[in-house]
Amino acid sequence: MSDTPGTSAGTGAEDYEHPISHEDFRQLGYKMIDAIVDYRSNIEKHPVRSEVAPGYLAEKLPESAPTQPEGLDAILSDVQTHIMPGITHWQHPSFFSWYPANSSYPALLGDMLSSALGVVGFAWIGSPAATELETVTLDWLARFLRLPNAFLSTGTTGGGGVIQGTASEAALVALLAARARPLDGRDPGADGPRLVAYTTDQAHSCVKKACAVAGIQHLRLLPTSAERGWALDPATLEAAMTADEGHGLMPFFLTTLIGTTSSAAVDPVAELAAVARRHGAWVHVDAAYAGVFACLPDQHDLYFQGLEGVDSFSTNPHKGMLVTFDCSALWVQNSFWLRTALSLEPQFQFAGLRHAAEHLDYKDWQVPLGRRFRALKLWFVLRMYGTERLQAYLRHHLDMAKALAQLVEADPAFDIIATPRFGLVCFAPRGASEEESTALLERVNASGRTFMVHTRLGGRHVWRLAVGGVHTQWRHVEEVWALVQKVVGGGEA
Amino acid sequence: MSDTPGTSAGTGAEDYEHPISHEDFRQLGYKMIDAIVDYRSNIEKHPVRSEVAPGYLAEKLPESAPTQPEGLDAILSDVQTHIMPGITHWQHPSFFSWYPANSSYPALLGDMLSSALGVVGFAWIGSPAATELETVTLDWLARFLRLPNAFLSTGTTGGGGVIQGTASEAALVALLAARARPLDGRDPGADGPRLVAYTTDQAHSCVKKACAVAGIQHLRLLPTSAERGWALDPATLEAAMTADEGHGLMPFFLTTLIGTTSSAAVDPVAELAAVARRHGAWVHVDAAYAGVFACLPDQHDLYFQGLEGVDSFSTNPHKGMLVTFDCSALWVQNSFWLRTALSLEPQFQFAGLRHAAEHLDYKDWQVPLGRRFRALKLWFVLRMYGTERLQAYLRHHLDMAKALAQLVEADPAFDIIATPRFGLVCFAPRGASEEESTALLERVNASGRTFMVHTRLGGRHVWRLAVGGVHTQWRHVEEVWALVQKVVGGGEA
């Protein structure tokens, strides 16, 4: 086909024929479904961590895109030959790195529908259903996690939820809302208050990045300690805020943590929020990984008290709750400052709560303009699992982590380094030097039979085993534990 | 199922059984494929614009998520009954609003694979293939669009491409890179230079939002005029930068536009870049909509000259080039300042180009940490269409817009308001007042047979007809034109 098809100016252009018709797609779609079932049901045949060398792919692929259409078979063949070796298999049941990003079939079905609809719900009229289903499903999720009523769209404070891509974006927009409050219409930084943000030395790097992006110069990474379980002491926060105020700075933003990246530590949120509120700061809770465990009554009682006193709360259903990445939930008790920070329409910006109730444009709750219809995958997961199965699923991971922690504790060759919480167990080979510990973990990972990453706690090289894969059963945890014992005992992986 | 399944501490937890097995999914996946084919092949039966009232959905859905699993049939039935009325059908062939966000079957197949793999390629090791295929496909796309070699990963300046979610995020990270350059390691704003950004009054709101997010206080929205086709006069930029420097400000960032949001206007990029470079400012080209047309030789010659002199260039394959939202491509001639602004690892931050070549972590090229494997859908589109079909597809839209413009021009009841470019035609009913024009456009849209939005040019209410839907053929353009003529002529829609 020529790149300049004939046209008849004034009467119209030639019809364009897609290389794939609706009926072609039906067959190709079935084939892709089969390929997905094949991948997921045979995933254990792959090494967990990719072992390719940097730059492996470019030499295997052509320099330029093809001029003529290629078929799905050719592409799937290249996926097997060239892409799969470069995949680290996050859905492998023996993947225990970072935190999980589990991806489920119901989420996949919801996302297929989202792609097929192809709507961009930046404003309500872009597709009212995309906006309103997001509001509804985040209310569902808030009720499931027993969040305070003020976080629901049906509350009386102008609150509600929104889906961000990642917890990084949730932290950034919370920070921007927090900044809008003391500025109250003034240009940021134009002889305005010298703002200072707070979190702990255990915070996810996204807090530092949010400050860097927003141009916030003062961020305190307050110290934590092993003695307090890597949680922030409210007295430390009080002292820091008071000292900063004494130097003419204005505390404006606290990020407190439920389930830290490193060791799943939990801050005393209620006490910290009380301190921050006294000093006028916005309180954001980053529960990116752990927040979904609030659906379990005992976990809620232990770790999720005092949320009435915080301004924003975020957790990622795309981590432990089966909603394929990306789906990070953010709730605010009042969306006014979020919209003030992020709306560019002055006529709406200061119209207060009424606007939100009439006609909600989620572009004013996020940094980007465009947005996918991500509520569908969350809706599919909540409905196709149902809340009791989701609770059982998360309980299953808790139970496995607890059982693993008991095995580690019973073995004199290992130390448990932090209190096991949620699905995470942090441990280290007893008496091993930094170099030895690093080399042993690499031997475990190089086996291809699992993948864990390390963290650093109190200066020590610590192994993190995060249970939470979509296909993970107890036998996988047992296997990796046997492997770890063998390697640390001097055996071959 | 209880929410506390039995466990045998020390020996393990009960296996968790998903409500949908691999084989269940095969059947449900086929069913979803059928539902997608049914939707897409019958899309013309829907009114283009949703006509629901704000708040329509909440009352139709339960207050809480179900406790027990529900089947796909029940969900798809709710989609038909409750979701479809709230969809504005962006894939409808008579959707001519904003700019297109066309979604194709090859992209859908690629995205299904991405969801099934469920990898998070924030760092290279998160899945080397996710990072490296992105580099390769953005090189493919850069060659297809005939971008200067410096934007390719294979160039000698440390450049390359990255997929952002949206052009807003591309503009934001370009601005952050631009800010890092004059700061050169200093804290932003700490007695540093007083930075000033520039763009035109035709720029997308994302430039203003990027400045708001980053806390940049000085943004000049330089005036354009009908006489210069809503493009920025280099003399205007020169005068503004000189004046600002005279007041002790430092020009640091220019966003120049190829294909504005309002009227597809094109700035004289080469001349503007020369001015900006003389004043030390980073030059970013926002070609969100129009950039993909650079693959057509005549369009390239007309509108895409002088890109050697710009620092960053972005365009959205998710608009006109069939890669389902979200896929916004950003290229830089040197990634050093991007990584300086966005990496939080000081040990890598100033290591310069060597690091990039060895081991690329895209988290350092974007605001969020996590990221989907979006290169797959781009790869599928480039291969399953091939470059000649993609050129023919874009040519088809150009031809239809050109033919439509001729029809509008020939009709004395209408004025063409801006030079038609790419797929966009801007026109208005001749002699109509603001109120009349608004009411007439609403009558056209309320018919359900099309959807257009308006813009404002030189104070006038202008109708925008953006040709570019995945299923749009000439008959759809003819039909909407007949409808417009009829309504403006006083007939019923």
mmCIF file of C-alpha atoms in Angstrom, chain A residues 51-314:
data_model
loop_
_atom_site.group_PDB
_atom_site.id
_atom_site.type_symbol
_atom_site.label_atom_id
_atom_site.label_comp_id
_atom_site.label_asym_id
_atom_site.label_seq_id
_atom_site.Cartn_x
_atom_site.Cartn_y
_atom_site.Cartn_z
ATOM 1 C CA GLU A 51 19.492 -13.459 34.100
ATOM 2 C CA VAL A 52 20.128 -11.520 30.903
ATOM 3 C CA ALA A 53 22.932 -8.973 30.606
ATOM 4 C CA PRO A 54 22.182 -5.267 30.092
ATOM 5 C CA GLY A 55 21.649 -4.491 26.434
ATOM 6 C CA TYR A 56 20.692 -8.074 25.516
ATOM 7 C CA LEU A 57 17.591 -7.184 23.516
ATOM 8 C CA ALA A 58 18.580 -4.533 20.955
ATOM 9 C CA GLU A 59 20.813 -6.862 18.998
ATOM 10 C CA LYS A 60 18.051 -9.446 18.716
ATOM 11 C CA LEU A 61 15.511 -7.079 17.169
ATOM 12 C CA PRO A 62 15.528 -5.184 13.869
ATOM 13 C CA GLU A 63 16.738 -1.592 13.855
ATOM 14 C CA SER A 64 13.447 -0.250 12.536
ATOM 15 C CA ALA A 65 9.776 -1.086 12.607
ATOM 16 C CA PRO A 66 8.628 -3.311 9.736
ATOM 17 C CA THR A 67 7.059 -1.633 6.730
ATOM 18 C CA GLN A 68 4.473 -4.395 6.216
ATOM 19 C CA PRO A 69 2.067 -5.959 8.740
ATOM 20 C CA GLU A 70 3.329 -8.936 10.706
ATOM 21 C CA GLY A 71 1.124 -11.600 12.238
ATOM 22 C CA LEU A 72 0.450 -12.398 15.867
ATOM 23 C CA ASP A 73 2.202 -15.770 15.546
ATOM 24 C CA ALA A 74 5.461 -14.089 14.592
ATOM 25 C CA ILE A 75 5.155 -11.699 17.496
ATOM 26 C CA LEU A 76 4.285 -14.399 20.030
ATOM 27 C CA SER A 77 7.228 -16.408 18.777
ATOM 28 C CA ASP A 78 9.502 -13.410 19.433
ATOM 29 C CA VAL A 79 7.905 -13.026 22.860
ATOM 30 C CA GLN A 80 8.960 -16.587 23.692
ATOM 31 C CA THR A 81 12.424 -16.292 22.199
ATOM 32 C CA HIS A 82 13.436 -12.715 22.986
ATOM 33 C CA ILE A 83 11.133 -11.215 25.608
ATOM 34 C CA MET A 84 10.643 -14.072 28.087
ATOM 35 C CA PRO A 85 14.353 -14.377 28.937
ATOM 36 C CA GLY A 86 14.237 -10.710 29.940
ATOM 37 C CA ILE A 87 11.198 -11.086 32.183
ATOM 38 C CA THR A 88 11.510 -11.178 35.947
ATOM 39 C CA HIS A 89 8.359 -13.125 36.744
ATOM 40 C CA TRP A 90 6.430 -11.079 39.284
ATOM 41 C CA GLN A 91 3.513 -13.530 39.058
ATOM 42 C CA HIS A 92 5.725 -16.544 39.758
ATOM 43 C CA PRO A 93 4.624 -18.132 43.040
ATOM 44 C CA SER A 94 8.225 -18.042 44.278
ATOM 45 C CA PHE A 95 8.691 -14.323 43.618
ATOM 46 C CA PHE A 96 9.248 -12.780 47.057
ATOM 47 C CA SER A 97 10.960 -9.503 46.101
ATOM 48 C CA TRP A 98 10.052 -5.929 47.020
ATOM 49 C CA TYR A 99 6.316 -6.123 47.578
ATOM 50 C CA PRO A 100 3.977 -8.145 45.373
ATOM 51 C CA ALA A 101 2.225 -6.683 42.345
ATOM 52 C CA ASN A 102 -0.263 -9.417 41.918
ATOM 53 C CA SER A 103 -2.297 -9.574 38.760
ATOM 54 C CA SER A 104 -5.518 -11.552 38.604
ATOM 55 C CA TYR A 105 -7.826 -12.813 35.893
ATOM 56 C CA PRO A 106 -10.777 -10.639 36.984
ATOM 57 C CA ALA A 107 -8.566 -7.544 36.787
ATOM 58 C CA LEU A 108 -7.381 -8.624 33.368
ATOM 59 C CA LEU A 109 -10.974 -8.952 32.154
ATOM 60 C CA GLY A 110 -11.806 -5.502 33.509
ATOM 61 C CA ASP A 111 -8.763 -3.988 31.860
ATOM 62 C CA MET A 112 -9.616 -5.590 28.522
ATOM 63 C CA LEU A 113 -12.982 -3.872 28.679
ATOM 64 C CA SER A 114 -11.319 -0.598 29.594
ATOM 65 C CA SER A 115 -8.988 -0.810 26.579
ATOM 66 C CA ALA A 116 -11.852 -1.728 24.265
ATOM 67 C CA LEU A 117 -13.959 1.211 25.412
ATOM 68 C CA GLY A 118 -10.893 3.441 25.098
ATOM 69 C CA VAL A 119 -12.467 6.376 26.917
ATOM 70 C CA VAL A 120 -10.430 9.163 28.516
ATOM 71 C CA GLY A 121 -12.245 10.222 31.667
ATOM 72 C CA PHE A 122 -10.271 13.387 32.367
ATOM 73 C CA ALA A 123 -13.505 15.320 32.807
ATOM 74 C CA TRP A 124 -16.890 13.971 33.798
ATOM 75 C CA ILE A 125 -18.331 14.363 30.286
ATOM 76 C CA GLY A 126 -15.382 12.381 28.868
ATOM 77 C CA SER A 127 -17.420 9.429 30.115
ATOM 78 C CA PRO A 128 -19.602 9.944 33.172
ATOM 79 C CA ALA A 129 -19.452 6.225 33.978
ATOM 80 C CA ALA A 130 -15.658 6.320 34.220
ATOM 81 C CA THR A 131 -15.798 9.039 36.846
ATOM 82 C CA GLU A 132 -18.806 7.758 38.733
ATOM 83 C CA LEU A 133 -17.775 4.101 38.858
ATOM 84 C CA GLU A 134 -14.468 5.263 40.313
ATOM 85 C CA THR A 135 -16.278 7.159 43.043
ATOM 86 C CA VAL A 136 -18.541 4.187 43.759
ATOM 87 C CA THR A 137 -15.799 1.538 43.810
ATOM 88 C CA LEU A 138 -13.582 3.669 46.041
ATOM 89 C CA ASP A 139 -16.523 4.020 48.418
ATOM 90 C CA TRP A 140 -16.875 0.226 48.301
ATOM 91 C CA LEU A 141 -13.179 -0.186 48.994
ATOM 92 C CA ALA A 142 -13.247 2.377 51.817
ATOM 93 C CA ARG A 143 -16.118 0.490 53.471
ATOM 94 C CA PHE A 144 -14.306 -2.813 52.971
ATOM 95 C CA LEU A 145 -11.206 -1.362 54.672
ATOM 96 C CA ARG A 146 -13.395 0.251 57.376
ATOM 97 C CA LEU A 147 -11.992 3.712 56.694
ATOM 98 C CA PRO A 148 -13.697 6.574 58.555
ATOM 99 C CA ASN A 149 -16.884 7.830 56.893
ATOM 100 C CA ALA A 150 -15.244 11.156 56.139
ATOM 101 C CA PHE A 151 -13.231 9.466 53.374
ATOM 102 C CA LEU A 152 -16.391 8.408 51.542
ATOM 103 C CA SER A 153 -18.029 10.491 48.839
ATOM 104 C CA THR A 154 -21.248 10.065 50.809
ATOM 105 C CA GLY A 155 -19.747 11.766 53.867
ATOM 106 C CA THR A 156 -20.405 15.347 54.880
ATOM 107 C CA THR A 157 -16.892 16.794 54.604
ATOM 108 C CA GLY A 158 -16.435 16.835 50.828
ATOM 109 C CA GLY A 159 -14.205 13.794 50.867
ATOM 110 C CA GLY A 160 -13.837 10.874 48.534
ATOM 111 C CA GLY A 161 -11.463 8.622 46.699
ATOM 112 C CA VAL A 162 -9.535 8.730 43.452
ATOM 113 C CA ILE A 163 -7.379 6.214 41.609
ATOM 114 C CA GLN A 164 -3.811 7.363 41.058
ATOM 115 C CA GLY A 165 -1.253 5.406 39.081
ATOM 116 C CA THR A 166 1.102 4.833 41.985
ATOM 117 C CA ALA A 167 1.588 5.679 45.647
ATOM 118 C CA SER A 168 4.247 8.138 44.470
ATOM 119 C CA GLU A 169 1.598 10.141 42.672
ATOM 120 C CA ALA A 170 -0.721 9.863 45.676
ATOM 121 C CA ALA A 171 2.011 11.281 47.936
ATOM 122 C CA LEU A 172 2.768 14.053 45.453
ATOM 123 C CA VAL A 173 -0.817 15.259 45.097
ATOM 124 C CA ALA A 174 -1.337 15.034 48.871
ATOM 125 C CA LEU A 175 1.737 17.224 49.281
ATOM 126 C CA LEU A 176 0.422 19.695 46.704
ATOM 127 C CA ALA A 177 -2.932 19.869 48.504
ATOM 128 C CA ALA A 178 -1.075 20.397 51.770
ATOM 129 C CA ARG A 179 0.933 23.209 50.195
ATOM 130 C CA ALA A 180 -2.168 24.915 48.811
ATOM 131 C CA ARG A 181 -3.677 25.214 52.286
ATOM 132 C CA PRO A 182 -1.160 27.588 53.920
ATOM 133 C CA LEU A 183 -0.617 29.414 50.614
ATOM 134 C CA ASP A 184 -4.359 29.966 50.235
ATOM 135 C CA GLY A 185 -4.230 31.560 46.817
ATOM 136 C CA ARG A 186 -0.739 33.079 47.016
ATOM 137 C CA ASP A 187 1.946 32.023 44.583
ATOM 138 C CA PRO A 188 4.007 29.242 46.124
ATOM 139 C CA GLY A 189 7.216 30.654 47.472
ATOM 140 C CA ALA A 190 6.537 34.277 46.564
ATOM 141 C CA ASP A 191 7.624 35.625 49.912
ATOM 142 C CA GLY A 192 5.249 33.029 51.313
ATOM 143 C CA PRO A 193 5.873 30.851 54.344
ATOM 144 C CA ARG A 194 9.009 28.697 54.378
ATOM 145 C CA LEU A 195 7.363 25.291 54.328
ATOM 146 C CA VAL A 196 8.795 22.160 55.855
ATOM 147 C CA ALA A 197 7.695 18.560 55.326
ATOM 148 C CA TYR A 198 8.228 15.596 57.648
ATOM 149 C CA THR A 199 8.448 11.870 57.387
ATOM 150 C CA THR A 200 10.783 9.202 58.726
ATOM 151 C CA ASP A 201 14.043 7.680 57.605
ATOM 152 C CA GLN A 202 11.958 4.596 56.761
ATOM 153 C CA ALA A 203 9.737 6.404 54.259
ATOM 154 C CA HIS A 204 9.524 5.319 50.657
ATOM 155 C CA SER A 205 11.716 7.382 48.363
ATOM 156 C CA CYS A 206 8.561 8.823 46.811
ATOM 157 C CA VAL A 207 8.263 11.355 49.639
ATOM 158 C CA LYS A 208 11.713 12.715 48.849
ATOM 159 C CA LYS A 209 10.847 12.675 45.147
ATOM 160 C CA ALA A 210 7.556 14.510 45.747
ATOM 161 C CA CYS A 211 9.468 17.249 47.559
ATOM 162 C CA ALA A 212 12.073 17.392 44.794
ATOM 163 C CA VAL A 213 9.355 17.673 42.135
ATOM 164 C CA ALA A 214 7.387 20.311 44.021
ATOM 165 C CA GLY A 215 10.488 22.298 44.864
ATOM 166 C CA ILE A 216 10.008 21.871 48.620
ATOM 167 C CA GLN A 217 13.421 22.594 50.099
ATOM 168 C CA HIS A 218 12.904 21.424 53.651
ATOM 169 C CA LEU A 219 12.178 17.769 54.270
ATOM 170 C CA ARG A 220 12.967 16.154 57.601
ATOM 171 C CA LEU A 221 13.637 12.426 57.470
ATOM 172 C CA LEU A 222 13.181 11.912 61.213
ATOM 173 C CA PRO A 223 15.187 9.113 62.794
ATOM 174 C CA THR A 224 13.650 5.834 63.883
ATOM 175 C CA SER A 225 15.278 3.012 65.798
ATOM 176 C CA ALA A 226 15.221 -0.719 66.235
ATOM 177 C CA GLU A 227 13.984 -0.188 69.805
ATOM 178 C CA ARG A 228 10.789 1.415 68.565
ATOM 179 C CA GLY A 229 10.435 -1.055 65.715
ATOM 180 C CA TRP A 230 11.443 1.511 63.067
ATOM 181 C CA ALA A 231 8.364 3.592 63.894
ATOM 182 C CA LEU A 232 8.418 7.329 64.511
ATOM 183 C CA ASP A 233 8.281 8.500 68.117
ATOM 184 C CA PRO A 234 5.680 11.284 68.472
ATOM 185 C CA ALA A 235 8.111 13.100 70.788
ATOM 186 C CA THR A 236 10.651 13.222 67.948
ATOM 187 C CA LEU A 237 8.062 14.794 65.666
ATOM 188 C CA GLU A 238 6.981 17.263 68.326
ATOM 189 C CA ALA A 239 10.564 18.338 68.933
ATOM 190 C CA ALA A 240 11.312 18.716 65.219
ATOM 191 C CA MET A 241 8.208 20.776 64.487
ATOM 192 C CA THR A 242 8.774 23.006 67.484
ATOM 193 C CA ALA A 243 12.408 23.554 66.544
ATOM 194 C CA ASP A 244 11.512 24.402 62.950
ATOM 195 C CA GLU A 245 8.863 26.861 64.076
ATOM 196 C CA GLY A 246 11.475 28.426 66.307
ATOM 197 C CA HIS A 247 13.565 29.017 63.185
ATOM 198 C CA GLY A 248 10.674 30.664 61.349
ATOM 199 C CA LEU A 249 9.680 27.637 59.283
ATOM 200 C CA MET A 250 6.117 26.392 58.873
ATOM 201 C CA PRO A 251 5.384 22.649 59.238
ATOM 202 C CA PHE A 252 2.858 21.835 56.496
ATOM 203 C CA PHE A 253 3.008 18.138 55.657
ATOM 204 C CA LEU A 254 3.577 14.882 57.500
ATOM 205 C CA THR A 255 3.744 11.528 55.746
ATOM 206 C CA THR A 256 3.214 8.782 58.270
ATOM 207 C CA LEU A 257 3.655 5.130 57.406
ATOM 208 C CA ILE A 258 1.671 1.970 57.895
ATOM 209 C CA GLY A 259 3.855 -0.832 56.575
ATOM 210 C CA THR A 260 7.191 0.657 55.551
ATOM 211 C CA THR A 261 8.968 -0.369 52.360
ATOM 212 C CA SER A 262 11.930 -1.752 54.228
ATOM 213 C CA SER A 263 10.407 -3.729 57.097
ATOM 214 C CA ALA A 264 6.614 -3.190 57.204
ATOM 215 C CA ALA A 265 6.980 -1.005 60.302
ATOM 216 C CA VAL A 266 3.897 0.840 61.509
ATOM 217 C CA ASP A 267 3.938 4.383 62.842
ATOM 218 C CA PRO A 268 1.663 5.373 65.757
ATOM 219 C CA VAL A 269 -0.596 7.250 63.379
ATOM 220 C CA ALA A 270 -3.117 8.622 65.865
ATOM 221 C CA GLU A 271 -0.475 10.154 68.137
ATOM 222 C CA LEU A 272 1.555 11.533 65.238
ATOM 223 C CA ALA A 273 -1.541 13.012 63.635
ATOM 224 C CA ALA A 274 -2.416 14.743 66.881
ATOM 225 C CA VAL A 275 1.048 16.337 66.996
ATOM 226 C CA ALA A 276 0.947 17.377 63.346
ATOM 227 C CA ARG A 277 -2.540 18.846 63.628
ATOM 228 C CA ARG A 278 -1.508 20.950 66.592
ATOM 229 C CA HIS A 279 1.203 22.418 64.375
ATOM 230 C CA GLY A 280 -1.172 22.933 61.451
ATOM 231 C CA ALA A 281 0.277 20.273 59.143
ATOM 232 C CA TRP A 282 -1.605 18.059 56.699
ATOM 233 C CA VAL A 283 -1.343 14.376 57.635
ATOM 234 C CA HIS A 284 -0.939 11.849 54.853
ATOM 235 C CA VAL A 285 -0.822 8.111 55.522
ATOM 236 C CA ASP A 286 1.245 6.060 53.096
ATOM 237 C CA ALA A 287 -0.039 2.510 53.493
ATOM 238 C CA ALA A 288 0.865 1.579 49.929
ATOM 239 C CA TYR A 289 1.512 -2.062 50.673
ATOM 240 C CA ALA A 290 -0.228 -2.705 53.981
ATOM 241 C CA GLY A 291 -3.428 -0.700 53.646
ATOM 242 C CA VAL A 292 -5.471 -3.454 52.045
ATOM 243 C CA PHE A 293 -4.932 -5.606 55.159
ATOM 244 C CA ALA A 294 -7.266 -3.209 56.979
ATOM 245 C CA CYS A 295 -10.076 -5.405 55.644
ATOM 246 C CA LEU A 296 -9.103 -8.025 58.249
ATOM 247 C CA PRO A 297 -10.650 -7.128 61.610
ATOM 248 C CA ASP A 298 -7.644 -8.121 63.709
ATOM 249 C CA GLN A 299 -5.238 -6.190 61.478
ATOM 250 C CA HIS A 300 -7.565 -3.204 61.520
ATOM 251 C CA ASP A 301 -7.613 -3.237 65.294
ATOM 252 C CA LEU A 302 -3.836 -3.524 65.491
ATOM 253 C CA TYR A 303 -2.667 -1.048 62.890
ATOM 254 C CA PHE A 304 -5.407 1.134 61.459
ATOM 255 C CA GLN A 305 -6.719 3.095 64.416
ATOM 256 C CA GLY A 306 -6.944 6.870 64.502
ATOM 257 C CA LEU A 307 -7.505 7.487 60.811
ATOM 258 C CA GLU A 308 -10.234 9.997 61.685
ATOM 259 C CA GLY A 309 -7.402 12.394 62.427
ATOM 260 C CA VAL A 310 -5.609 12.205 59.081
ATOM 261 C CA ASP A 311 -6.262 14.212 55.924
ATOM 262 C CA SER A 312 -5.370 11.635 53.292
ATOM 263 C CA PHE A 313 -4.805 7.898 53.133
ATOM 264 C CA SER A 314 -3.412 5.821 50.303
#
